[in-house]
GROMACS .gro file of C-alpha atoms in nm:
model
  214
    1MET     CA    1  -2.804   1.505  -4.644
    2MET     CA    2  -2.584   1.308  -4.407
    3ASN     CA    3  -2.769   1.161  -4.105
    4ARG     CA    4  -2.637   1.188  -3.750
    5ARG     CA    5  -2.489   0.837  -3.748
    6GLN     CA    6  -2.293   0.901  -4.070
    7LEU     CA    7  -2.184   1.241  -3.943
    8ALA     CA    8  -2.059   1.089  -3.618
    9ARG     CA    9  -1.872   0.817  -3.810
   10TRP     CA   10  -1.702   1.072  -4.038
   11ALA     CA   11  -1.616   1.290  -3.740
   12GLY     CA   12  -1.457   0.987  -3.570
   13VAL     CA   13  -1.253   0.901  -3.881
   14ALA     CA   14  -1.148   1.263  -3.924
   15SER     CA   15  -1.033   1.293  -3.562
   16LEU     CA   16  -0.835   0.965  -3.593
   17VAL     CA   17  -0.662   1.084  -3.912
   18LEU     CA   18  -0.587   1.421  -3.750
   19ALA     CA   19  -0.443   1.252  -3.439
   20GLN     CA   20  -0.225   1.025  -3.654
   21GLY     CA   21  -0.110   1.326  -3.855
   22ILE     CA   22  -0.018   1.523  -3.543
   23SER     CA   23   0.168   1.225  -3.394
   24SER     CA   24   0.364   1.163  -3.716
   25LEU     CA   25   0.455   1.533  -3.730
   26ALA     CA   26   0.586   1.513  -3.373
   27LEU     CA   27   0.790   1.202  -3.459
   28ALA     CA   28   0.925   1.371  -3.771
   29ALA     CA   29   1.029   1.677  -3.566
   30ASP     CA   30   1.211   1.470  -3.301
   31GLU     CA   31   1.497   1.339  -3.512
   32ALA     CA   32   1.782   1.148  -3.353
   33PRO     CA   33   2.058   1.368  -3.205
   34ASP     CA   34   2.330   1.231  -3.434
   35ALA     CA   35   2.100   1.283  -3.735
   36LEU     CA   36   2.046   1.643  -3.622
   37ILE     CA   37   2.422   1.707  -3.599
   38THR     CA   38   2.478   1.546  -3.940
   39ARG     CA   39   2.206   1.759  -4.101
   40LEU     CA   40   2.319   2.077  -3.927
   41SER     CA   41   2.685   2.023  -4.022
   42THR     CA   42   2.594   1.948  -4.384
   43ASP     CA   43   2.372   2.257  -4.409
   44VAL     CA   44   2.631   2.489  -4.253
   45LEU     CA   45   2.920   2.359  -4.467
   46ALA     CA   46   2.709   2.388  -4.782
   47ALA     CA   47   2.609   2.745  -4.693
   48ILE     CA   48   2.973   2.845  -4.633
   49LYS     CA   49   3.099   2.683  -4.954
   50ALA     CA   50   2.824   2.857  -5.155
   51ASP     CA   51   2.888   3.208  -5.018
   52LYS     CA   52   3.210   3.387  -5.116
   53SER     CA   53   3.134   3.668  -4.867
   54ILE     CA   54   3.154   3.422  -4.578
   55GLN     CA   55   3.474   3.274  -4.720
   56ALA     CA   56   3.615   3.628  -4.729
   57GLY     CA   57   3.539   3.668  -4.358
   58ASP     CA   58   3.223   3.885  -4.376
   59VAL     CA   59   3.121   3.879  -4.008
   60SER     CA   60   2.765   4.005  -4.075
   61LYS     CA   61   2.707   3.717  -4.316
   62ILE     CA   62   2.851   3.472  -4.062
   63VAL     CA   63   2.621   3.614  -3.791
   64THR     CA   64   2.323   3.564  -4.025
   65LEU     CA   65   2.432   3.206  -4.093
   66VAL     CA   66   2.466   3.135  -3.720
   67ASP     CA   67   2.126   3.293  -3.645
   68THR     CA   68   1.940   3.103  -3.916
   69LYS     CA   69   2.112   2.764  -3.918
   70ILE     CA   70   2.265   2.709  -3.575
   71MET     CA   71   2.091   2.913  -3.303
   72PRO     CA   72   1.745   2.751  -3.342
   73ASN     CA   73   1.915   2.425  -3.241
   74VAL     CA   74   2.100   2.564  -2.938
   75ASN     CA   75   1.979   2.620  -2.582
   76PHE     CA   76   2.181   2.938  -2.563
   77GLN     CA   77   2.036   3.048  -2.230
   78ARG     CA   78   2.159   2.725  -2.069
   79MET     CA   79   2.498   2.765  -2.241
   80THR     CA   80   2.535   3.122  -2.113
   81ALA     CA   81   2.409   3.034  -1.763
   82SER     CA   82   2.660   2.747  -1.739
   83ALA     CA   83   2.945   2.972  -1.853
   84VAL     CA   84   2.851   3.245  -1.602
   85GLY     CA   85   2.815   2.991  -1.321
   86PRO     CA   86   2.640   3.042  -0.983
   87ALA     CA   87   2.621   3.421  -1.031
   88TRP     CA   88   2.360   3.367  -1.305
   89ARG     CA   89   2.097   3.300  -1.036
   90GLN     CA   90   2.148   3.650  -0.895
   91ALA     CA   91   2.136   3.823  -1.235
   92THR     CA   92   1.838   4.039  -1.331
   93ASP     CA   93   1.646   3.967  -1.651
   94ALA     CA   94   1.819   4.265  -1.815
   95GLN     CA   95   2.163   4.138  -1.711
   96LYS     CA   96   2.083   3.788  -1.838
   97GLN     CA   97   1.982   3.926  -2.176
   98LYS     CA   98   2.296   4.140  -2.203
   99LEU     CA   99   2.515   3.846  -2.106
  100GLN     CA  100   2.354   3.627  -2.374
  101ASP     CA  101   2.387   3.901  -2.637
  102GLU     CA  102   2.754   3.974  -2.566
  103PHE     CA  103   2.847   3.606  -2.527
  104LYS     CA  104   2.690   3.526  -2.863
  105VAL     CA  105   2.885   3.805  -3.037
  106LEU     CA  106   3.204   3.685  -2.867
  107LEU     CA  107   3.154   3.327  -2.988
  108VAL     CA  108   3.063   3.429  -3.342
  109ARG     CA  109   3.364   3.659  -3.375
  110THR     CA  110   3.596   3.404  -3.211
  111TYR     CA  111   3.499   3.133  -3.457
  112SER     CA  112   3.430   3.347  -3.764
  113GLY     CA  113   3.789   3.310  -3.882
  114ALA     CA  114   3.766   2.931  -3.863
  115LEU     CA  115   3.431   2.930  -4.044
  116ALA     CA  116   3.568   3.154  -4.318
  117GLN     CA  117   3.848   2.904  -4.388
  118VAL     CA  118   3.614   2.614  -4.465
  119SER     CA  119   3.678   2.491  -4.818
  120ASP     CA  120   3.707   2.117  -4.874
  121GLN     CA  121   3.628   2.000  -4.520
  122GLU     CA  122   3.377   1.730  -4.443
  123ILE     CA  123   3.209   1.629  -4.118
  124SER     CA  124   3.211   1.266  -4.007
  125VAL     CA  125   2.961   1.193  -3.727
  126ARG     CA  126   3.037   0.883  -3.522
  127PRO     CA  127   2.766   0.629  -3.432
  128LEU     CA  128   2.572   0.742  -3.126
  129ARG     CA  129   2.615   0.545  -2.804
  130ALA     CA  130   2.303   0.621  -2.603
  131ALA     CA  131   1.993   0.454  -2.463
  132ALA     CA  132   1.648   0.545  -2.594
  133GLU     CA  133   1.551   0.693  -2.256
  134ASP     CA  134   1.859   0.919  -2.226
  135LYS     CA  135   1.772   1.287  -2.181
  136GLU     CA  136   2.126   1.411  -2.247
  137VAL     CA  137   2.378   1.271  -2.494
  138VAL     CA  138   2.719   1.342  -2.646
  139VAL     CA  139   2.748   1.329  -3.025
  140ARG     CA  140   3.107   1.291  -3.141
  141SER     CA  141   3.230   1.403  -3.481
  142GLU     CA  142   3.544   1.488  -3.674
  143VAL     CA  143   3.614   1.763  -3.924
  144ARG     CA  144   3.822   1.611  -4.201
  145GLY     CA  145   4.013   1.802  -4.464
  146ARG     CA  146   4.371   1.908  -4.498
  147GLY     CA  147   4.591   1.803  -4.211
  148ASP     CA  148   4.485   1.603  -3.909
  149PRO     CA  149   4.116   1.553  -3.828
  150VAL     CA  150   3.971   1.800  -3.576
  151GLN     CA  151   3.762   1.656  -3.294
  152LEU     CA  152   3.424   1.831  -3.260
  153ASP     CA  153   3.180   1.695  -3.001
  154TYR     CA  154   2.838   1.821  -2.891
  155ARG     CA  155   2.639   1.787  -2.570
  156LEU     CA  156   2.265   1.785  -2.641
  157GLU     CA  157   1.954   1.780  -2.423
  158LYS     CA  158   1.619   1.630  -2.518
  159THR     CA  159   1.345   1.885  -2.586
  160PRO     CA  160   1.053   1.677  -2.721
  161GLY     CA  161   0.832   1.852  -2.972
  162GLU     CA  162   1.053   2.162  -2.969
  163GLY     CA  163   1.244   2.223  -3.290
  164ALA     CA  164   1.431   1.906  -3.386
  165GLY     CA  165   1.364   1.746  -3.047
  166TRP     CA  166   1.722   1.803  -2.925
  167LYS     CA  167   1.923   2.117  -2.850
  168ILE     CA  168   2.297   2.173  -2.819
  169TYR     CA  169   2.420   2.324  -2.491
  170ASN     CA  170   2.797   2.267  -2.502
  171LEU     CA  171   3.069   2.214  -2.760
  172ASN     CA  172   3.405   2.038  -2.743
  173VAL     CA  173   3.681   2.146  -2.981
  174MET     CA  174   3.991   1.924  -2.977
  175GLY     CA  175   3.928   1.801  -2.623
  176ILE     CA  176   3.831   2.135  -2.469
  177TRP     CA  177   3.470   2.198  -2.364
  178LEU     CA  178   3.373   2.554  -2.455
  179VAL     CA  179   3.147   2.629  -2.155
  180GLU     CA  180   3.404   2.517  -1.896
  181THR     CA  181   3.675   2.724  -2.065
  182TYR     CA  182   3.471   3.041  -2.051
  183ARG     CA  183   3.346   2.970  -1.698
  184SER     CA  184   3.698   3.000  -1.557
  185GLN     CA  185   3.752   3.328  -1.745
  186PHE     CA  186   3.414   3.472  -1.647
  187SER     CA  187   3.450   3.378  -1.278
  188GLN     CA  188   3.763   3.594  -1.252
  189GLU     CA  189   3.576   3.896  -1.391
  190ILE     CA  190   3.275   3.833  -1.167
  191ASN     CA  191   3.490   3.795  -0.854
  192ALA     CA  192   3.673   4.119  -0.934
  193LYS     CA  193   3.392   4.342  -1.068
  194GLY     CA  194   3.058   4.160  -1.043
  195LEU     CA  195   2.814   4.077  -1.321
  196ASP     CA  196   2.809   4.430  -1.463
  197GLY     CA  197   3.188   4.416  -1.476
  198LEU     CA  198   3.169   4.093  -1.677
  199ILE     CA  199   2.915   4.247  -1.917
  200ALA     CA  200   3.138   4.553  -1.962
  201ALA     CA  201   3.446   4.334  -2.019
  202LEU     CA  202   3.264   4.125  -2.282
  203ALA     CA  203   3.139   4.438  -2.458
  204GLN     CA  204   3.490   4.583  -2.463
  205ARG     CA  205   3.635   4.258  -2.592
  206ASN     CA  206   3.375   4.247  -2.869
  207LYS     CA  207   3.451   4.607  -2.971
  208SER     CA  208   3.821   4.525  -2.982
  209ASN     CA  209   3.755   4.216  -3.197
  210GLU     CA  210   3.536   4.426  -3.429
  211LYS     CA  211   3.818   4.676  -3.484
  212LYS     CA  212   4.064   4.395  -3.561
  213SER     CA  213   3.832   4.241  -3.819
  214GLY     CA  214   3.721   4.576  -3.959
   0.00000   0.00000   0.00000
C-alpha cells in the first residue's frame, strides 16, 4: 500500500498536471481574433459550398448554418442593444428577447441571398494591428472572387475563457457598419411608436421577406 508521504506526493503531481491541463485548455480556447475570423470564414464557406440547398437559397438551412457556425461567436445581445440604442435600457426582458429574435431573422433573411450566391469566393484576412492588452479590436478582411473584392470587417470584444475568447458585435460591409445603419432606422420607429412599435414593424418586415422568398 502507498504510505501517506507517497500519497501526498502523487496528489501534488496530479494537481499540478491538472492545473497545467486546465490552463492549456484555456489558452487553446482563447485563439487570436484574426485566427477566429479566418477559421469561421473558412468553415462557413466550406459549409455553403458543400450544401446545394443553401446554394439554392433554402432559408431554413441558412438559419441552421448561422445558428451552428456563427451565432456562438457573436455577442448578439450587445449587437441588438446597440442597434436599438438608448431605448434598450427601458425595455422589459420580454421585449429584449423579442427584439433579438426579430432582429436575427431580419439579418439572416437580408443576407441569405448573398450567402446563397457563394461559389468560388475566398476570404483574405489582413494582419491584425492590435496590442496584446486590447479588449476590443477590428479584424479587416476581403471577400475575393468574381469582380472587385468586397470589404468585410468585424468588431470583436475579448471574452476570456468564453467560447473562442473573442466575440463579434458589429460588422462592416463595404464601408458601412451594420449596427449604426440599423440604429438610424430603428430610432425612427421607436420615436414614432415606441419599442412595441419597433417589434411589430420588424415582425411585419420579416413576414414580408418570408413571402418574397417563399
